[in-house]
Amino acid sequence: EAGVTQFPSHSVIEKGQTVTLRCDPISGHDNLYWYRRVMGKEIKFLLHFVKESKQDESGMPNNRFLAERTGGTYSTLKVQPAELEDSGVYFCASSPRQGGTANTEAFFGQGTRLTVV
Amino acid sequence: AQSVSQHNHHVILSEAASLELGCNYSYGGTVNLFWYVQYPGQHLQLLLKYFSGDPLVKGIKGFEAEFIKSKFSFNLRKPSVQWSDTAEYFCAVNNNDMRFGAGTRLTVKP
């Protein structure tokens, strides 16, 4: 069974450009999470999808970030326009929905390292 | 605000030393607790988890963690570390959303 996959693994863009990160969760997982880690700091929650709906997007830093999960399968996270402080590793994770809650183990992708210069 | 706190930013041990990494959380109600590990160059993987039952849980590679509800803690332990345990360790709490602590970098000297 394929795990969570993220693309690209590394992206270097200039300030002001647009970047779109993609996450393919494990097939059948309703929950999909996006996280960001700035070097040396915590893994910060960005948002949580349940199928195609945004369950919680309280961690999204500002309106330059847009996440979508059309059809409840893969998800994209677009940063437009990118700023220097957006640099970091963006992780995606997925988990199955059990008993009507999201309280299960999450499986992580390898992350996308975004560098804004 | 709900949070997960890991007390140690960087821990350096010699092989065979005992390890304990602290984790406290501030969520109320029922929570599920996890420790994840990220080895150099690899992605995050689950070390162990607690959902219910015996508060002392055992994970892979000889790690264990104890859930103490009264202290809102879920500390990770290993009696004797190895060089291959060098990694970053993250405590996480799932209360309908998975939230992480800042991580503890463990360096084990051979």
mmCIF file of C-alpha atoms in Angstrom:
data_model
loop_
_atom_site.group_PDB
_atom_site.id
_atom_site.type_symbol
_atom_site.label_atom_id
_atom_site.label_comp_id
_atom_site.label_asym_id
_atom_site.label_seq_id
_atom_site.Cartn_x
_atom_site.Cartn_y
_atom_site.Cartn_z
ATOM 1 C CA GLU A 1 0.000 0.000 0.000
ATOM 2 C CA ALA A 2 1.354 3.416 -0.953
ATOM 3 C CA GLY A 3 2.014 5.848 1.855
ATOM 4 C CA VAL A 4 1.407 9.574 1.906
ATOM 5 C CA THR A 5 3.267 11.190 -0.947
ATOM 6 C CA GLN A 6 4.177 14.812 -1.392
ATOM 7 C CA PHE A 7 5.390 16.692 -4.426
ATOM 8 C CA PRO A 8 7.764 18.330 -4.966
ATOM 9 C CA SER A 9 10.281 17.228 -2.391
ATOM 10 C CA HIS A 10 12.104 20.534 -2.646
ATOM 11 C CA SER A 11 11.183 23.875 -4.161
ATOM 12 C CA VAL A 12 13.230 27.048 -4.423
ATOM 13 C CA ILE A 13 11.337 30.124 -5.551
ATOM 14 C CA GLU A 14 11.802 33.850 -5.508
ATOM 15 C CA LYS A 15 9.885 36.146 -3.239
ATOM 16 C CA GLY A 16 6.641 37.137 -4.905
ATOM 17 C CA GLN A 17 6.283 33.964 -6.937
ATOM 18 C CA THR A 18 3.617 31.319 -6.535
ATOM 19 C CA VAL A 19 4.188 27.756 -5.442
ATOM 20 C CA THR A 20 1.745 24.874 -5.234
ATOM 21 C CA LEU A 21 2.460 21.886 -3.046
ATOM 22 C CA ARG A 22 0.631 18.637 -3.510
ATOM 23 C CA CYS A 23 -0.222 15.851 -1.105
ATOM 24 C CA ASP A 24 -1.656 12.462 -1.968
ATOM 25 C CA PRO A 25 -2.969 10.799 1.196
ATOM 26 C CA ILE A 26 -3.292 7.105 1.777
ATOM 27 C CA SER A 27 -6.262 5.852 -0.188
ATOM 28 C CA GLY A 28 -9.450 5.860 1.862
ATOM 29 C CA HIS A 29 -8.170 8.236 4.528
ATOM 30 C CA ASP A 30 -10.751 10.919 5.187
ATOM 31 C CA ASN A 31 -8.511 13.087 7.329
ATOM 32 C CA LEU A 32 -5.782 15.128 5.743
ATOM 33 C CA TYR A 33 -3.555 17.554 7.624
ATOM 34 C CA TRP A 34 -1.051 20.154 6.564
ATOM 35 C CA TYR A 35 1.762 21.211 8.871
ATOM 36 C CA ARG A 36 4.760 23.476 8.555
ATOM 37 C CA ARG A 37 8.062 23.385 10.320
ATOM 38 C CA VAL A 38 10.392 26.329 10.278
ATOM 39 C CA MET A 39 13.951 25.266 11.017
ATOM 40 C CA GLY A 40 14.423 24.341 14.649
ATOM 41 C CA LYS A 41 10.893 25.177 15.661
ATOM 42 C CA GLU A 42 7.731 23.206 16.328
ATOM 43 C CA ILE A 43 5.672 21.368 13.771
ATOM 44 C CA LYS A 44 2.931 23.916 13.394
ATOM 45 C CA PHE A 45 -0.572 22.866 12.470
ATOM 46 C CA LEU A 46 -1.964 24.627 9.408
ATOM 47 C CA LEU A 47 -5.255 22.954 8.640
ATOM 48 C CA HIS A 48 -7.301 19.799 8.690
ATOM 49 C CA PHE A 49 -9.587 18.432 5.988
ATOM 50 C CA VAL A 50 -12.247 15.821 6.520
ATOM 51 C CA LYS A 51 -12.846 14.577 3.008
ATOM 52 C CA GLU A 52 -13.224 17.765 0.969
ATOM 53 C CA SER A 53 -14.335 19.978 3.861
ATOM 54 C CA LYS A 54 -12.065 22.155 5.958
ATOM 55 C CA GLN A 55 -12.567 20.981 9.525
ATOM 56 C CA ASP A 56 -10.134 23.447 11.039
ATOM 57 C CA GLU A 57 -8.025 26.040 9.260
ATOM 58 C CA SER A 58 -7.087 28.039 12.311
ATOM 59 C CA GLY A 59 -3.388 27.507 11.698
ATOM 60 C CA MET A 60 -3.260 29.079 8.255
ATOM 61 C CA PRO A 61 -0.982 32.080 8.671
ATOM 62 C CA ASN A 62 -2.702 34.502 6.285
ATOM 63 C CA ASN A 63 -4.673 34.780 3.075
ATOM 64 C CA ARG A 64 -1.617 34.142 0.926
ATOM 65 C CA PHE A 65 -2.131 30.473 1.742
ATOM 66 C CA LEU A 66 -4.908 28.533 0.044
ATOM 67 C CA ALA A 67 -5.559 24.849 0.569
ATOM 68 C CA GLU A 68 -7.952 22.745 -1.439
ATOM 69 C CA ARG A 69 -9.014 19.151 -1.487
ATOM 70 C CA THR A 70 -11.382 18.787 -4.381
ATOM 71 C CA GLY A 71 -13.192 15.477 -4.402
ATOM 72 C CA GLY A 72 -11.742 14.539 -1.057
ATOM 73 C CA THR A 73 -8.665 12.867 -2.512
ATOM 74 C CA TYR A 74 -5.410 14.722 -2.996
ATOM 75 C CA SER A 75 -4.831 18.193 -1.605
ATOM 76 C CA THR A 76 -2.928 21.226 -2.764
ATOM 77 C CA LEU A 77 -1.482 24.051 -0.759
ATOM 78 C CA LYS A 78 -0.815 27.201 -2.738
ATOM 79 C CA VAL A 79 1.282 30.089 -1.503
ATOM 80 C CA GLN A 80 0.735 33.280 -3.485
ATOM 81 C CA PRO A 81 2.717 35.470 -3.359
ATOM 82 C CA ALA A 82 5.474 33.754 -1.411
ATOM 83 C CA GLU A 83 7.410 35.661 1.226
ATOM 84 C CA LEU A 84 10.768 34.887 2.819
ATOM 85 C CA GLU A 85 9.168 33.798 6.089
ATOM 86 C CA ASP A 86 7.225 31.095 4.263
ATOM 87 C CA SER A 87 10.375 29.022 3.986
ATOM 88 C CA GLY A 88 10.245 25.741 5.846
ATOM 89 C CA VAL A 89 9.265 22.130 5.484
ATOM 90 C CA TYR A 90 5.614 21.501 4.745
ATOM 91 C CA PHE A 91 4.323 18.165 5.937
ATOM 92 C CA CYS A 92 1.142 16.434 4.971
ATOM 93 C CA ALA A 93 -0.413 13.646 6.984
ATOM 94 C CA SER A 94 -3.500 11.500 6.636
ATOM 95 C CA SER A 95 -5.498 9.255 8.883
ATOM 96 C CA PRO A 96 -8.642 7.179 8.637
ATOM 97 C CA ARG A 97 -11.802 8.370 10.277
ATOM 98 C CA GLN A 98 -12.879 5.950 12.989
ATOM 99 C CA GLY A 99 -15.974 6.103 15.101
ATOM 100 C CA GLY A 100 -16.855 9.547 13.824
ATOM 101 C CA THR A 101 -13.693 11.111 15.192
ATOM 102 C CA ALA A 102 -10.273 11.929 13.881
ATOM 103 C CA ASN A 103 -8.530 10.518 16.924
ATOM 104 C CA THR A 104 -6.291 8.010 15.223
ATOM 105 C CA GLU A 105 -2.676 7.690 14.235
ATOM 106 C CA ALA A 106 -1.573 9.995 11.425
ATOM 107 C CA PHE A 107 0.754 8.858 8.634
ATOM 108 C CA PHE A 108 3.161 11.400 7.281
ATOM 109 C CA GLY A 109 4.614 12.201 3.929
ATOM 110 C CA GLN A 110 8.275 13.014 3.483
ATOM 111 C CA GLY A 111 7.607 16.732 3.384
ATOM 112 C CA THR A 112 8.265 19.484 0.883
ATOM 113 C CA ARG A 113 11.178 21.756 1.678
ATOM 114 C CA LEU A 114 10.253 25.239 0.473
ATOM 115 C CA THR A 115 12.945 27.866 0.205
ATOM 116 C CA VAL A 116 11.933 31.403 -0.678
ATOM 117 C CA VAL A 117 14.834 33.594 -1.727
ATOM 118 C CA ALA B 1 -4.810 27.930 24.400
ATOM 119 C CA GLN B 2 -4.318 24.217 23.888
ATOM 120 C CA SER B 3 -0.681 23.264 23.593
ATOM 121 C CA VAL B 4 1.890 20.508 23.713
ATOM 122 C CA SER B 5 5.130 21.220 25.558
ATOM 123 C CA GLN B 6 8.386 19.354 25.244
ATOM 124 C CA HIS B 7 10.839 20.404 27.876
ATOM 125 C CA ASN B 8 14.134 19.518 26.290
ATOM 126 C CA HIS B 9 15.285 21.081 23.067
ATOM 127 C CA HIS B 10 18.478 19.066 22.642
ATOM 128 C CA VAL B 11 19.619 16.078 24.664
ATOM 129 C CA ILE B 12 23.088 14.566 24.331
ATOM 130 C CA LEU B 13 23.750 11.139 25.815
ATOM 131 C CA SER B 14 26.353 8.458 25.620
ATOM 132 C CA GLU B 15 25.413 4.981 24.465
ATOM 133 C CA ALA B 16 23.815 2.838 27.171
ATOM 134 C CA ALA B 17 22.592 5.872 29.111
ATOM 135 C CA SER B 18 18.944 6.031 30.080
ATOM 136 C CA LEU B 19 16.611 8.439 28.363
ATOM 137 C CA GLU B 20 13.556 10.326 29.476
ATOM 138 C CA LEU B 21 11.966 13.017 27.335
ATOM 139 C CA GLY B 22 9.234 15.107 28.871
ATOM 140 C CA CYS B 23 5.912 15.949 27.270
ATOM 141 C CA ASN B 24 3.014 17.870 28.795
ATOM 142 C CA TYR B 25 -0.214 18.934 27.179
ATOM 143 C CA SER B 26 -2.944 21.338 28.102
ATOM 144 C CA TYR B 27 -5.960 19.780 26.404
ATOM 145 C CA GLY B 28 -8.985 18.930 28.478
ATOM 146 C CA GLY B 29 -11.107 15.857 28.072
ATOM 147 C CA THR B 30 -10.161 12.677 26.306
ATOM 148 C CA VAL B 31 -7.010 12.774 24.231
ATOM 149 C CA ASN B 32 -4.951 10.335 22.263
ATOM 150 C CA LEU B 33 -1.214 10.661 22.710
ATOM 151 C CA PHE B 34 1.654 9.853 20.396
ATOM 152 C CA TRP B 35 5.381 9.974 20.092
ATOM 153 C CA TYR B 36 6.777 10.325 16.591
ATOM 154 C CA VAL B 37 10.407 10.067 15.560
ATOM 155 C CA GLN B 38 12.245 11.515 12.596
ATOM 156 C CA TYR B 39 15.579 9.895 11.823
ATOM 157 C CA PRO B 40 18.051 11.904 9.744
ATOM 158 C CA GLY B 41 16.893 12.061 6.145
ATOM 159 C CA GLN B 42 13.679 10.184 6.804
ATOM 160 C CA HIS B 43 10.093 11.202 7.361
ATOM 161 C CA LEU B 44 8.155 11.201 10.591
ATOM 162 C CA GLN B 45 7.130 7.790 11.806
ATOM 163 C CA LEU B 46 5.145 6.579 14.753
ATOM 164 C CA LEU B 47 7.091 5.370 17.778
ATOM 165 C CA LEU B 48 4.171 4.572 20.062
ATOM 166 C CA LYS B 49 0.669 5.679 20.924
ATOM 167 C CA TYR B 50 -1.800 5.725 23.788
ATOM 168 C CA PHE B 51 -5.546 5.595 23.275
ATOM 169 C CA SER B 52 -6.846 3.921 26.428
ATOM 170 C CA GLY B 53 -6.144 1.120 28.884
ATOM 171 C CA ASP B 54 -2.747 0.496 30.443
ATOM 172 C CA PRO B 55 -1.104 3.910 30.826
ATOM 173 C CA LEU B 56 2.320 2.375 30.255
ATOM 174 C CA VAL B 57 2.664 1.773 26.549
ATOM 175 C CA LYS B 58 5.474 0.066 24.732
ATOM 176 C CA GLY B 59 6.591 1.015 21.267
ATOM 177 C CA ILE B 60 9.177 0.004 18.766
ATOM 178 C CA LYS B 61 12.926 -0.226 19.409
ATOM 179 C CA GLY B 62 12.585 -0.552 23.178
ATOM 180 C CA PHE B 63 10.836 2.763 23.775
ATOM 181 C CA GLU B 64 7.995 3.167 26.219
ATOM 182 C CA ALA B 65 5.890 6.028 27.490
ATOM 183 C CA GLU B 66 3.724 6.552 30.522
ATOM 184 C CA PHE B 67 0.491 8.502 30.494
ATOM 185 C CA ILE B 68 -0.112 10.265 33.807
ATOM 186 C CA LYS B 69 -3.510 11.880 33.531
ATOM 187 C CA SER B 70 -3.227 13.918 36.725
ATOM 188 C CA LYS B 71 -0.044 15.510 35.451
ATOM 189 C CA PHE B 72 -1.171 15.850 31.819
ATOM 190 C CA SER B 73 2.080 14.153 30.910
ATOM 191 C CA PHE B 74 3.229 11.496 28.459
ATOM 192 C CA ASN B 75 6.969 11.110 28.957
ATOM 193 C CA LEU B 76 9.049 8.939 26.670
ATOM 194 C CA ARG B 77 11.650 6.589 28.117
ATOM 195 C CA LYS B 78 14.273 4.107 27.040
ATOM 196 C CA PRO B 79 16.511 2.306 29.553
ATOM 197 C CA SER B 80 19.594 2.140 27.332
ATOM 198 C CA VAL B 81 20.002 4.261 24.210
ATOM 199 C CA GLN B 82 21.983 3.333 21.135
ATOM 200 C CA TRP B 83 23.793 5.466 18.599
ATOM 201 C CA SER B 84 21.023 4.609 16.114
ATOM 202 C CA ASP B 85 18.504 6.396 18.334
ATOM 203 C CA THR B 86 19.958 9.719 17.237
ATOM 204 C CA ALA B 87 16.911 11.488 15.832
ATOM 205 C CA GLU B 88 14.315 14.103 16.571
ATOM 206 C CA TYR B 89 11.399 13.110 18.774
ATOM 207 C CA PHE B 90 7.985 14.736 18.715
ATOM 208 C CA CYS B 91 5.168 14.385 21.183
ATOM 209 C CA ALA B 92 1.695 14.794 19.702
ATOM 210 C CA VAL B 93 -1.827 15.017 21.035
ATOM 211 C CA ASN B 94 -4.952 14.231 19.065
ATOM 212 C CA ASN B 95 -8.133 15.885 20.301
ATOM 213 C CA ASN B 96 -9.830 15.810 16.906
ATOM 214 C CA ASP B 97 -6.826 17.641 15.460
ATOM 215 C CA MET B 98 -3.262 16.385 15.718
ATOM 216 C CA ARG B 99 -1.008 18.946 17.418
ATOM 217 C CA PHE B 100 2.730 18.622 18.032
ATOM 218 C CA GLY B 101 5.317 19.786 20.483
ATOM 219 C CA ALA B 102 8.463 21.607 19.392
ATOM 220 C CA GLY B 103 10.493 18.411 19.238
ATOM 221 C CA THR B 104 13.561 17.193 21.096
ATOM 222 C CA ARG B 105 16.746 16.488 19.240
ATOM 223 C CA LEU B 106 18.540 13.481 20.689
ATOM 224 C CA THR B 107 22.221 12.943 19.949
ATOM 225 C CA VAL B 108 23.722 9.674 21.140
ATOM 226 C CA LYS B 109 27.499 9.597 21.211
ATOM 227 C CA PRO B 110 29.097 6.232 20.409
#
